[in-house]
Coordinates of C-alpha atoms in Angstrom, one line a residue:
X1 CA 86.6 43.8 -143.9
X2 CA 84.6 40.8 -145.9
X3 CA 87.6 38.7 -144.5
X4 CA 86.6 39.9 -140.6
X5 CA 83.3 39.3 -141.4
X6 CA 83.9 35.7 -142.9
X7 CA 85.4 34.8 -140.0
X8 CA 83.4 36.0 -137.4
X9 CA 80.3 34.3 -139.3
X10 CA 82.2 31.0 -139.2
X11 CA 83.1 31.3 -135.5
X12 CA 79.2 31.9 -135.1
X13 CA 78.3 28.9 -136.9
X14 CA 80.7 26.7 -135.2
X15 CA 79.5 27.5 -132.0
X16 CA 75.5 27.4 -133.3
X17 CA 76.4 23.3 -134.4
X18 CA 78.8 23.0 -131.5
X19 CA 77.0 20.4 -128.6
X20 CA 76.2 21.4 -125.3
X21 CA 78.2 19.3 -122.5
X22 CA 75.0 18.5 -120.9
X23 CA 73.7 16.7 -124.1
X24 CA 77.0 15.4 -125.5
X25 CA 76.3 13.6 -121.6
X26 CA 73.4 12.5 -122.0
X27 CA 73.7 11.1 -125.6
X28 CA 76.6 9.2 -124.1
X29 CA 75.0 7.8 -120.6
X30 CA 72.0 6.5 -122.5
X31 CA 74.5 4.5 -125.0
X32 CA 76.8 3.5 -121.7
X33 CA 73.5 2.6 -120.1
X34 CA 72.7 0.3 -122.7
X35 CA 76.6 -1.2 -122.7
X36 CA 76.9 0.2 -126.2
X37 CA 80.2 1.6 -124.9
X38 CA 82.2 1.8 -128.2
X39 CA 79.8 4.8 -129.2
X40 CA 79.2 5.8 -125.7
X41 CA 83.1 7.1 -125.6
X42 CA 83.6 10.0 -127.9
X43 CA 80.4 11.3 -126.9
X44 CA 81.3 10.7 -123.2
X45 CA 85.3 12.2 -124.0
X46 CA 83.3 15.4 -126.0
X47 CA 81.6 16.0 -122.7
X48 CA 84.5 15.5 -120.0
X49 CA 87.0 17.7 -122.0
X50 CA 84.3 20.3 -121.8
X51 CA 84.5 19.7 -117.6
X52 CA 81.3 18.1 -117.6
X53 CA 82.1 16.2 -114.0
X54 CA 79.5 13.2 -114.8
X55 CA 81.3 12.4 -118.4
X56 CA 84.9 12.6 -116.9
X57 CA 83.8 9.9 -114.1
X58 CA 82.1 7.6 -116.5
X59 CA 84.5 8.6 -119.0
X60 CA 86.9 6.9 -115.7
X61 CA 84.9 3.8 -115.2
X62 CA 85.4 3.3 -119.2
X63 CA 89.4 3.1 -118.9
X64 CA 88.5 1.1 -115.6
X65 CA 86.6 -1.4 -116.9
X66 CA 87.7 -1.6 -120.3
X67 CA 84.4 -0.4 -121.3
X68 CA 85.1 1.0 -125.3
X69 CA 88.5 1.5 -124.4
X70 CA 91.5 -0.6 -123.2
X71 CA 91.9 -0.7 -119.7
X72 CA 93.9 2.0 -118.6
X73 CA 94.2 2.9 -114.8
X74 CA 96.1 5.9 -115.6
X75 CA 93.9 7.6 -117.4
X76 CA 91.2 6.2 -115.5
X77 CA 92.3 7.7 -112.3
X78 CA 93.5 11.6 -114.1
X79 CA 89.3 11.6 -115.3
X80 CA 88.2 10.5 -111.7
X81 CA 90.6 12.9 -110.3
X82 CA 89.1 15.9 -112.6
X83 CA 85.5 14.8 -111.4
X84 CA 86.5 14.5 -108.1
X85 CA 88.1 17.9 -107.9
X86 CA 84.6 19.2 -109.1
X87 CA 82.7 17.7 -106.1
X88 CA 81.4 14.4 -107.3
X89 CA 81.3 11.6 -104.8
X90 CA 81.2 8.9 -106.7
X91 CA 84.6 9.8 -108.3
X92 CA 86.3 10.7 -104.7
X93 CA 85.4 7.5 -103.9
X94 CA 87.6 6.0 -107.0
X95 CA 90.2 8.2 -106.7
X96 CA 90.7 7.2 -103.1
X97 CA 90.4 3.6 -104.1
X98 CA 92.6 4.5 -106.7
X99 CA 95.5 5.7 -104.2
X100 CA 94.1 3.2 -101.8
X101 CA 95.6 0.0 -103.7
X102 CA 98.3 2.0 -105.9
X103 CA 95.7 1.7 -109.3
X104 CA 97.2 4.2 -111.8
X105 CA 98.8 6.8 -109.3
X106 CA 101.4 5.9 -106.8
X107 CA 100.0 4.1 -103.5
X108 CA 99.1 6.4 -100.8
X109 CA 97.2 5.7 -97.7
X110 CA 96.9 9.2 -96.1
X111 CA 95.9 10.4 -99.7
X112 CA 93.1 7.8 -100.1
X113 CA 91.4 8.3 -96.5
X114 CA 91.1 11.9 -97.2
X115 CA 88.8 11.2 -100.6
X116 CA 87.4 8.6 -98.6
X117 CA 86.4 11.1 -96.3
X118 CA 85.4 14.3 -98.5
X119 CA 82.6 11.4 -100.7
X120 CA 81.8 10.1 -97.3
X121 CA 80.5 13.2 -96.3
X122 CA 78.5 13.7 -99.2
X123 CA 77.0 10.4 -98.1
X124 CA 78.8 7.8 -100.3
X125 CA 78.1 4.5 -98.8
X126 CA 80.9 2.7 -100.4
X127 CA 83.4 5.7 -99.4
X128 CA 81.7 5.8 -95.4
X129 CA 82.8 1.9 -95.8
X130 CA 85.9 2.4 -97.0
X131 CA 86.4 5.4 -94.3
X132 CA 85.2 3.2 -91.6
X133 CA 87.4 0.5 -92.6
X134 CA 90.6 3.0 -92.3
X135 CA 89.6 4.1 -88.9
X136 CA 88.8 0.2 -87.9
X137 CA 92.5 -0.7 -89.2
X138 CA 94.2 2.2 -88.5
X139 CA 96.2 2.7 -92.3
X140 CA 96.3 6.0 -93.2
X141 CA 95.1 7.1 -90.0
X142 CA 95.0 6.7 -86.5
X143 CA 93.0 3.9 -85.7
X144 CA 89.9 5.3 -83.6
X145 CA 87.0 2.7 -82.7
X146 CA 84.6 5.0 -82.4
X147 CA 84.7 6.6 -85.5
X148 CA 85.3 3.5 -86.8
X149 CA 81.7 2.6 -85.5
X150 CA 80.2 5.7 -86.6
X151 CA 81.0 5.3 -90.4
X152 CA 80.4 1.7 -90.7
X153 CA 76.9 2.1 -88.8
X154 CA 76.2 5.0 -91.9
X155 CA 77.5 2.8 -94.8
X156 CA 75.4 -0.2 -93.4
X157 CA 72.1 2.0 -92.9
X158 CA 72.7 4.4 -96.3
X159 CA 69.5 4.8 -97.5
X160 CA 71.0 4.7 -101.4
X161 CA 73.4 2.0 -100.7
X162 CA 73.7 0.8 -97.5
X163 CA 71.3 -2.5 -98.4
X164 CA 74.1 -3.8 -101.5
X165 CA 76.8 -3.0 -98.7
X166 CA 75.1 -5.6 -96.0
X167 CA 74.4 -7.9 -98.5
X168 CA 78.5 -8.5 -99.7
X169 CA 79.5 -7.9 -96.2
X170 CA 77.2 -11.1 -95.0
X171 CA 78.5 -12.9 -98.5
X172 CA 82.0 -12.2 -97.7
X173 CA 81.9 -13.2 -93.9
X174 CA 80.3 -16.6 -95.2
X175 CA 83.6 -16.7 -97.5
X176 CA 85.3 -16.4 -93.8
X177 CA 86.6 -13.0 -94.6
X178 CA 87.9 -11.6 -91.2
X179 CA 87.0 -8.0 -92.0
X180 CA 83.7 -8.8 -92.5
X181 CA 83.2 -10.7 -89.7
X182 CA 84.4 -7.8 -87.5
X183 CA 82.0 -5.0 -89.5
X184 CA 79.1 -7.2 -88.7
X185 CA 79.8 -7.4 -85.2
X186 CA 80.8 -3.6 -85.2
X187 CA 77.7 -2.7 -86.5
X188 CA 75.3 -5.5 -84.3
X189 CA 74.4 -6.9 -88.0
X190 CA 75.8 -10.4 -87.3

């Protein structure tokens, strides 16, 4: 009996010092914030492998970027893909990205236009770009000009990011780059 009840009061314990997700998060997002990002990491991996979707993308950005961590598109894409499967935008976008150019997962087109499209929808400038690209070039699906249009027009005039979107479009069409060049026209922001 005192061994059930040892137990049981060390199981309470543990679970009375355990950290929440949400502040294992936070902890880490103010040291990533401040490019601390040795420190930011185990708080950051505590909080993903607890499903907290905001720590597995930044947790993806990390093995990205290098940020604390060598550079590891595989398991940068497996944390986007676990945020993305819990609704967050921001990691659709970098899983389709991901699949988009072949970055830790195999290369696939279709795959990519359908994250594209899910973050889109959840007004993702970048992803409504990337989504109005695919439609403008037709790879991964049927090229339609009118959608095409339609998403590009959204990512230019996204209220959180549509402004950062203009601006690299108009840098990259002075660079000459063709794409560009069309978007602006597409969207009458020569």
């Amino acid at each position: 009996m005192r061994h059930y009840l040892l137990i049981l009061l060390i199981t309470f314990c543990t679970g009375c010092f355990a950290q929440s997700a949400d502040k294992l998060y936070e902890e880490g997002k103010k040291l990533y914030d401040a490019e601390n990002y040795t420190a930011a990491v185990p708080k950051l991996q505590a909080a993903a492998e607890k499903g907290h979707k905001k720590a597995q993308y930044r947790l993806g950005r990390c093995y990205d970027k290098g940020y604390g961590v060598d550079e590891n598109e595989t398991k940068a894409y497996e944390w986007y893909l676990k945020a993305a499967n819990q609704g967050s935008a921001k990691a659709q976008y970098q899983v389709g990205k991901c699949l988009k150019n072949g970055s830790g997962v195999e290369k696939d087109r279709k795959k990519a236009v359908e994250w594209f499209a899910k973050a889109a929808k959840q007004d993702n400038g970048n992803a409504q770009l990337a989504l109005g690209k695919a439609y403008m070039k037709g790879k991964g699906i049927a090229a339609d000009a009118d959608k095409a249009k339609s998403w590009l027009k959204k990512a230019v005039s996204n209220p959180k990011d549509g402004k950062e979107i203009l601006e690299e479009l108009r840098k990259e069409k002075a660079e000459g780059d063709e794409d560009a060049i069309r978007i602006l026209e597409i969207v009458g922001k020569k």
